[in-house]
Tab-separated table of C-alpha atoms in Angstrom:
chain	number	residue	atom	x	y	z
A	1	MET	CA	122.211	75.394	165.119
A	2	CYS	CA	124.556	77.794	166.844
A	3	GLN	CA	121.700	79.734	168.376
A	4	TYR	CA	120.288	76.460	169.704
A	5	LEU	CA	123.583	75.631	171.401
A	6	GLY	CA	123.614	79.103	172.953
A	7	VAL	CA	120.147	78.402	174.407
A	8	GLU	CA	121.059	74.903	175.547
A	9	TYR	CA	124.565	75.611	176.805
A	10	PHE	CA	123.798	76.479	180.417
A	11	HIS	CA	121.455	73.518	180.934
A	12	TYR	CA	124.461	71.217	181.153
A	13	LYS	CA	127.285	70.582	183.590
A	14	ASP	CA	130.877	70.856	182.310
A	15	THR	CA	131.287	67.268	180.965
A	16	ASP	CA	127.877	67.123	179.391
A	17	ARG	CA	128.417	70.645	177.972
A	18	THR	CA	131.525	69.497	176.087
A	19	LEU	CA	129.554	66.619	174.602
A	20	ALA	CA	126.706	69.019	173.702
A	21	VAL	CA	129.124	71.285	171.794
A	22	GLU	CA	130.606	68.384	169.890
A	23	LYS	CA	127.151	66.969	169.088
A	24	ASN	CA	126.051	70.351	167.825
A	25	ILE	CA	129.067	70.546	165.476
A	26	LYS	CA	128.482	67.025	164.141
A	27	MET	CA	124.767	67.666	163.756
A	28	PHE	CA	125.408	70.858	161.801
A	29	CYS	CA	127.798	69.027	159.449
A	30	PHE	CA	125.263	66.174	159.114
A	31	ILE	CA	122.374	68.521	158.189
A	32	ALA	CA	124.090	71.448	156.367
A	33	THR	CA	126.691	69.607	154.284
A	34	PRO	CA	124.170	67.669	152.080
A	35	ILE	CA	122.115	70.850	151.653
A	36	ALA	CA	125.188	72.850	150.533
A	37	VAL	CA	126.296	70.040	148.144
A	38	ILE	CA	122.806	69.793	146.581
A	39	VAL	CA	122.562	73.559	146.115
A	40	LEU	CA	126.028	73.701	144.528
A	41	PHE	CA	125.183	70.754	142.244
A	42	LEU	CA	121.964	72.477	141.087
A	43	ASN	CA	123.929	75.666	140.550
A	44	TRP	CA	126.729	74.142	138.452
A	45	SER	CA	124.266	71.940	136.485
A	46	GLY	CA	122.319	75.019	135.466
A	47	ILE	CA	119.077	73.871	137.106
A	48	LEU	CA	119.296	76.585	139.744
A	49	PHE	CA	119.781	80.000	138.173
A	50	VAL	CA	120.262	83.114	140.325
A	51	VAL	CA	119.844	86.310	138.376
A	52	GLY	CA	122.916	88.589	138.575
A	53	LEU	CA	125.287	85.971	140.010
A	54	ASP	CA	127.735	83.861	138.071
A	55	LYS	CA	128.366	80.256	139.154
A	56	GLN	CA	131.772	80.960	140.731
A	57	LEU	CA	130.355	83.839	142.810
A	58	PHE	CA	127.374	81.772	143.916
A	59	THR	CA	129.722	78.949	145.014
A	60	LEU	CA	131.667	81.427	147.129
A	61	VAL	CA	128.465	82.739	148.698
A	62	ILE	CA	127.406	79.198	149.717
A	63	PHE	CA	130.850	78.373	151.021
A	64	VAL	CA	130.993	81.522	153.171
A	65	SER	CA	127.415	80.876	154.438
A	66	TYR	CA	128.491	77.337	155.432
A	67	LEU	CA	131.523	78.631	157.360
A	68	THR	CA	129.449	81.300	159.170
A	69	TYR	CA	128.358	78.634	161.638
A	70	PHE	CA	131.932	78.067	162.785
A	71	SER	CA	132.609	81.790	163.128
A	72	ASN	CA	129.503	82.262	165.251
A	73	LEU	CA	130.329	79.125	167.281
A	74	CYS	CA	133.792	80.427	168.111
A	75	PHE	CA	132.555	83.766	169.397
A	76	MET	CA	129.577	82.191	171.173
A	77	LEU	CA	131.871	79.832	173.093
A	78	CYS	CA	134.082	82.752	174.061
A	79	LYS	CA	131.063	84.731	175.277
A	80	ASN	CA	129.462	81.863	177.218
A	81	GLN	CA	132.803	81.056	178.936
A	82	GLN	CA	133.124	84.799	179.700
A	83	ARG	CA	136.467	84.927	177.871
A	84	THR	CA	135.772	88.443	176.679
A	85	THR	CA	139.493	89.386	176.359
A	86	LEU	CA	140.142	86.515	173.934
A	87	MET	CA	136.922	87.398	172.043
A	88	THR	CA	138.019	91.037	171.732
A	89	VAL	CA	141.507	90.043	170.510
A	90	LEU	CA	140.038	87.627	167.949
A	91	GLN	CA	137.607	90.276	166.665
A	92	LEU	CA	140.336	92.888	166.513
A	93	VAL	CA	142.842	90.652	164.690
A	94	THR	CA	140.310	89.272	162.204
A	95	GLY	CA	138.959	92.790	161.597
A	96	ILE	CA	142.401	94.197	160.793
A	97	LEU	CA	143.135	91.150	158.645
A	98	SER	CA	139.881	91.584	156.756
A	99	LEU	CA	140.673	95.265	156.137
A	100	LEU	CA	144.139	94.543	154.821
A	101	LEU	CA	143.086	91.635	152.592
A	102	ASN	CA	140.222	93.678	151.188
A	103	ILE	CA	142.576	96.577	150.364
A	104	ILE	CA	144.909	94.192	148.601
A	105	GLY	CA	142.073	92.336	146.811
A	106	VAL	CA	140.075	95.419	145.727
A	107	CYS	CA	142.705	98.119	145.210
A	108	ILE	CA	145.700	96.096	143.984
A	109	LEU	CA	144.303	92.870	142.493
A	110	GLY	CA	141.010	94.325	141.308
A	111	LEU	CA	138.901	91.391	142.495
A	112	GLY	CA	135.921	93.489	143.552
A	113	ILE	CA	133.228	91.527	145.356
A	114	TYR	CA	135.272	88.363	145.022
A	115	SER	CA	137.820	89.915	147.333
A	116	THR	CA	135.165	90.461	150.062
A	117	LEU	CA	133.901	86.855	149.867
A	118	ILE	CA	137.426	85.316	149.746
A	119	THR	CA	138.518	87.488	152.668
A	120	THR	CA	135.453	86.488	154.685
A	121	ALA	CA	136.137	82.763	153.924
A	122	ILE	CA	139.756	83.124	155.014
A	123	VAL	CA	138.782	84.777	158.289
A	124	TYR	CA	136.098	82.139	158.999
A	125	VAL	CA	138.573	79.299	158.316
A	126	ILE	CA	141.002	80.871	160.782
A	127	LEU	CA	138.185	81.062	163.392
A	128	LEU	CA	137.343	77.431	162.632
A	129	PHE	CA	140.850	76.382	163.652
A	130	PHE	CA	140.610	78.512	166.775
A	131	ILE	CA	137.585	76.612	168.081
A	132	PRO	CA	139.654	73.759	169.624
A	133	MET	CA	141.842	76.387	171.334
A	134	VAL	CA	138.817	78.299	172.626
A	135	TYR	CA	137.101	75.091	173.861
A	136	LYS	CA	139.077	72.033	174.865
A	137	PHE	CA	137.491	68.886	173.411
A	138	ASN	CA	137.880	65.537	175.118
A	139	ILE	CA	135.751	63.221	172.943
A	140	LYS	CA	136.418	61.926	169.452
A	141	PHE	CA	133.748	62.945	166.991
A	142	GLY	CA	133.605	59.411	165.571
A	143	SER	CA	132.345	58.113	168.891
A	144	ILE	CA	129.330	60.466	168.935
A	145	LYS	CA	126.088	58.837	167.892
A	146	LEU	CA	123.231	61.030	166.631
A	147	GLN	CA	119.715	59.791	167.382
A	148	TYR	CA	116.699	60.716	165.259
A	149	GLN	CA	114.800	62.028	168.290
A	150	GLU	CA	117.752	64.252	169.240
A	151	ILE	CA	117.932	65.757	165.767
A	152	LYS	CA	114.153	66.284	165.732
A	153	GLY	CA	114.232	67.980	169.148
A	154	VAL	CA	117.030	70.299	168.055
A	155	LEU	CA	115.230	71.285	164.870
A	156	LEU	CA	111.974	71.972	166.701
A	157	ILE	CA	113.844	74.586	168.744
A	158	SER	CA	116.222	75.776	166.049
A	159	ILE	CA	113.810	76.341	163.152
A	160	PRO	CA	111.782	79.058	165.002
A	161	LEU	CA	115.116	80.739	165.854
A	162	ALA	CA	116.114	80.616	162.143
A	163	VAL	CA	112.843	82.110	161.045
A	164	THR	CA	113.161	84.757	163.739
A	165	GLY	CA	116.554	85.690	162.257
A	166	LEU	CA	114.913	86.108	158.853
A	167	VAL	CA	112.132	88.265	160.366
A	168	ASN	CA	114.709	90.401	162.182
A	169	SER	CA	116.546	90.900	158.883
A	170	ILE	CA	113.332	92.151	157.301
A	171	LEU	CA	112.792	94.538	160.195
A	172	LEU	CA	116.383	95.832	159.921
A	173	LEU	CA	116.022	96.446	156.187
A	174	GLY	CA	112.428	97.699	156.372
A	175	ASP	CA	113.353	101.252	157.264
A	176	ARG	CA	115.466	101.639	154.114
A	177	TRP	CA	112.665	100.092	152.064
A	178	VAL	CA	110.138	102.658	153.381
A	179	LEU	CA	112.531	105.563	152.709
A	180	ASN	CA	113.290	104.232	149.224
A	181	TYR	CA	109.588	103.941	148.466
A	182	TYR	CA	108.466	107.331	149.800
A	183	CYS	CA	111.541	109.536	149.913
A	184	SER	CA	114.626	110.497	147.860
A	185	ALA	CA	118.044	108.905	147.608
A	186	SER	CA	119.642	111.794	149.585
A	187	GLU	CA	117.221	111.213	152.470
A	188	ILE	CA	118.204	107.557	152.508
A	189	GLY	CA	121.832	108.633	152.755
A	190	ILE	CA	121.118	111.033	155.634
A	191	TYR	CA	119.212	108.381	157.532
A	192	SER	CA	121.787	105.668	156.819
A	193	LEU	CA	124.544	107.889	158.238
A	194	ALA	CA	122.532	108.463	161.426
A	195	ALA	CA	121.839	104.713	161.615
A	196	LYS	CA	125.557	104.006	161.287
A	197	PHE	CA	126.262	106.128	164.374
A	198	GLY	CA	123.401	104.305	166.028
A	199	SER	CA	125.124	101.008	165.227
A	200	ILE	CA	128.308	102.284	166.887
A	201	PHE	CA	126.235	103.156	170.005
A	202	GLU	CA	124.684	99.689	169.916
A	203	LEU	CA	128.092	98.001	169.620
A	204	ILE	CA	129.781	100.022	172.418
A	205	ILE	CA	126.928	100.475	174.895
A	206	VAL	CA	123.893	98.261	174.232
A	207	ASN	CA	125.728	95.054	173.344
A	208	THR	CA	128.143	95.483	176.246
A	209	LEU	CA	125.258	95.842	178.722
A	210	THR	CA	123.022	93.108	177.293
A	211	ILE	CA	124.649	90.436	175.181
A	212	PHE	CA	127.722	90.019	177.344
A	213	TYR	CA	125.425	90.097	180.416
A	214	ALA	CA	123.469	87.061	179.085
A	215	PRO	CA	125.957	84.350	180.164
A	216	HIS	CA	125.817	85.696	183.745
A	217	VAL	CA	122.023	85.493	183.730
A	218	TYR	CA	121.946	81.918	182.267
A	219	LYS	CA	124.579	80.696	184.737
A	220	SER	CA	122.626	82.313	187.573
A	221	TYR	CA	119.441	80.497	186.463
A	222	GLN	CA	121.415	77.306	186.858
A	223	ASP	CA	123.169	78.173	190.134
A	224	ILE	CA	120.632	80.050	192.271
A	225	GLY	CA	117.324	79.413	190.530
A	226	ILE	CA	114.961	81.306	188.247
A	227	GLU	CA	112.992	83.287	190.898
A	228	ARG	CA	116.077	84.853	192.560
A	229	THR	CA	117.742	85.518	189.227
A	230	GLU	CA	114.629	87.212	187.767
A	231	LYS	CA	114.423	89.485	190.847
A	232	ARG	CA	118.108	90.482	190.313
A	233	ASN	CA	117.465	90.807	186.572
A	234	ARG	CA	114.640	93.324	187.129
A	235	GLU	CA	116.958	95.432	189.277
A	236	ASN	CA	119.673	95.260	186.603
A	237	PHE	CA	117.084	96.245	183.984
A	238	LEU	CA	116.442	99.518	185.811
A	239	ARG	CA	120.185	100.095	186.090
A	240	TYR	CA	120.539	99.409	182.354
A	241	MET	CA	117.806	101.915	181.472
A	242	ILE	CA	119.333	104.684	183.639
A	243	GLY	CA	122.885	103.951	182.424
A	244	ALA	CA	121.792	103.807	178.792
A	245	MET	CA	119.917	107.153	179.018
A	246	VAL	CA	123.011	108.797	180.481
A	247	SER	CA	125.076	107.228	177.720
A	248	VAL	CA	122.808	108.735	175.087
A	249	ALA	CA	123.475	112.225	176.481
A	250	VAL	CA	127.234	111.648	176.526
A	251	PHE	CA	127.175	110.088	173.077
A	252	MET	CA	125.241	113.023	171.590
A	253	ILE	CA	127.726	115.487	173.104
A	254	ALA	CA	130.594	113.557	171.590
A	255	VAL	CA	128.834	113.411	168.207
A	256	LYS	CA	128.291	117.190	168.228
A	257	MET	CA	132.039	117.635	168.695
A	258	VAL	CA	133.173	115.247	165.946
A	259	PHE	CA	130.304	115.664	163.448
A	260	PRO	CA	131.580	118.905	161.822
A	261	ILE	CA	135.029	117.346	161.465
A	262	LEU	CA	134.065	113.935	160.050
A	263	ILE	CA	130.851	114.592	158.143
A	264	ASP	CA	130.229	116.599	155.009
A	265	ALA	CA	127.848	119.533	155.396
A	266	ARG	CA	125.376	117.871	153.018
A	267	TYR	CA	124.748	115.144	155.620
A	268	ALA	CA	124.748	117.327	158.730
A	269	GLU	CA	120.915	116.917	158.940
A	270	SER	CA	121.451	113.276	160.024
A	271	GLU	CA	122.488	114.554	163.484
A	272	THR	CA	118.904	115.718	163.971
A	273	TYR	CA	117.565	112.158	163.733
A	274	LEU	CA	120.322	110.482	165.738
A	275	TRP	CA	118.783	110.857	169.197
A	276	ILE	CA	115.587	109.102	168.071
A	277	ILE	CA	117.644	106.230	166.708
A	278	LEU	CA	119.643	105.977	169.962
A	279	ILE	CA	116.418	105.838	172.037
A	280	GLY	CA	115.280	103.019	169.734
A	281	GLU	CA	118.604	101.196	170.339
A	282	ILE	CA	118.011	101.493	174.104
A	283	PHE	CA	114.599	99.875	173.918
A	284	PHE	CA	115.926	97.240	171.540
A	285	GLY	CA	118.499	96.370	174.204
A	286	ALA	CA	115.734	96.367	176.834
A	287	THR	CA	114.037	93.452	175.002
A	288	TYR	CA	117.009	91.227	175.920
A	289	PHE	CA	116.161	91.555	179.610
A	290	LYS	CA	112.605	90.400	178.849
A	291	THR	CA	113.691	87.423	176.728
A	292	TYR	CA	116.506	85.853	178.778
A	293	LEU	CA	114.095	83.526	180.566
A	294	ILE	CA	112.190	82.742	177.391
A	295	ASN	CA	115.494	81.749	175.781
A	296	TYR	CA	116.623	79.731	178.740
A	297	GLU	CA	113.366	77.772	178.858
A	298	LYS	CA	113.756	77.208	175.050
A	299	LYS	CA	110.351	78.722	174.234
A	300	THR	CA	111.583	79.783	170.796
A	301	LYS	CA	108.101	79.770	169.239
A	302	ILE	CA	107.147	82.684	171.609
A	303	ILE	CA	110.172	84.669	170.404
A	304	LEU	CA	109.190	83.967	166.786
A	305	PHE	CA	105.601	85.100	167.512
A	306	ILE	CA	106.776	88.373	169.103
A	307	ASN	CA	109.009	89.197	166.126
A	308	VAL	CA	106.374	88.311	163.503
A	309	VAL	CA	103.873	90.600	165.290
A	310	ALA	CA	106.502	93.367	165.303
A	311	MET	CA	107.105	92.863	161.579
A	312	ILE	CA	103.368	92.976	160.807
A	313	LEU	CA	102.844	96.163	162.931
A	314	PHE	CA	105.771	97.797	161.145
A	315	SER	CA	104.592	96.877	157.620
A	316	ILE	CA	100.861	97.750	157.933
A	317	PRO	CA	101.303	101.571	157.986
A	318	PHE	CA	103.591	101.517	154.991
A	319	GLY	CA	102.001	98.856	152.785
A	320	ASP	CA	99.748	99.382	149.794
A	321	PRO	CA	96.454	100.629	151.316
A	322	PHE	CA	94.472	98.625	148.761
A	323	LEU	CA	95.879	95.396	150.315
A	324	TYR	CA	93.900	96.116	153.476
A	325	ILE	CA	90.541	96.911	151.880
């Protein structure tokens, strides 16, 4: 639902955009609340049994999952309004709060995984109350009427996005699965450490140059048209590739300086694989430039198809060979 709003956001003018945000919130509550209530009822009645999870823990998982929408919505509205300073402050404050609450919950109160879930829920509730401050609402939710055709139209666009998210999760976890299947635990640790540094590079460089660039592209589609925007986008794509390659060189130099200080000698080998991961992050960021227009035109089935093909191509070389005979 939140991804759908991100796609739809720049198709509206200011007044209609406010109504679209409020409709999306009401639609999410209308669709997700009954699902969450039914799942919780099945859980507490004993009909739904999840191995390894007690009922209280499962309830917390569902509650946090429900609140995730409001957290994503808060940051998405900040990004689309180009209020990056506010977004950074919110992320910094909630990150520090999460760290402190987890230290208290795990180290002092001994709550373990409950601490992580409770902390996440608290942070998401805080972000929920920040949404009206981030985005000024002018319409009462009670006056918003949801039509069946509207809900159907939203779901036709949203469901492929949801499945795409699932496919992406499989792709992100697939590398660990392959290593676990074919290699040792130490090799998984070495790779995971390199991947963690890759995530830092993605957060600092790739996301800054792609995700926060997206609102400018979508607004430009609306203001000056698709053809002129795409011409500018191709030029920016070349700038991105050059800048990202230079960033890889700088990042590798910085890593070589801090690696011996921060990392145990047993995991020093992970530095060898880091440059390959960074190149992969660059090309991952490059895909954003090629999907801005697809997103803007709400062709979510194409995005789903591309990701499914990627997942299949990734899985074939590592699957059981007898499955392909």
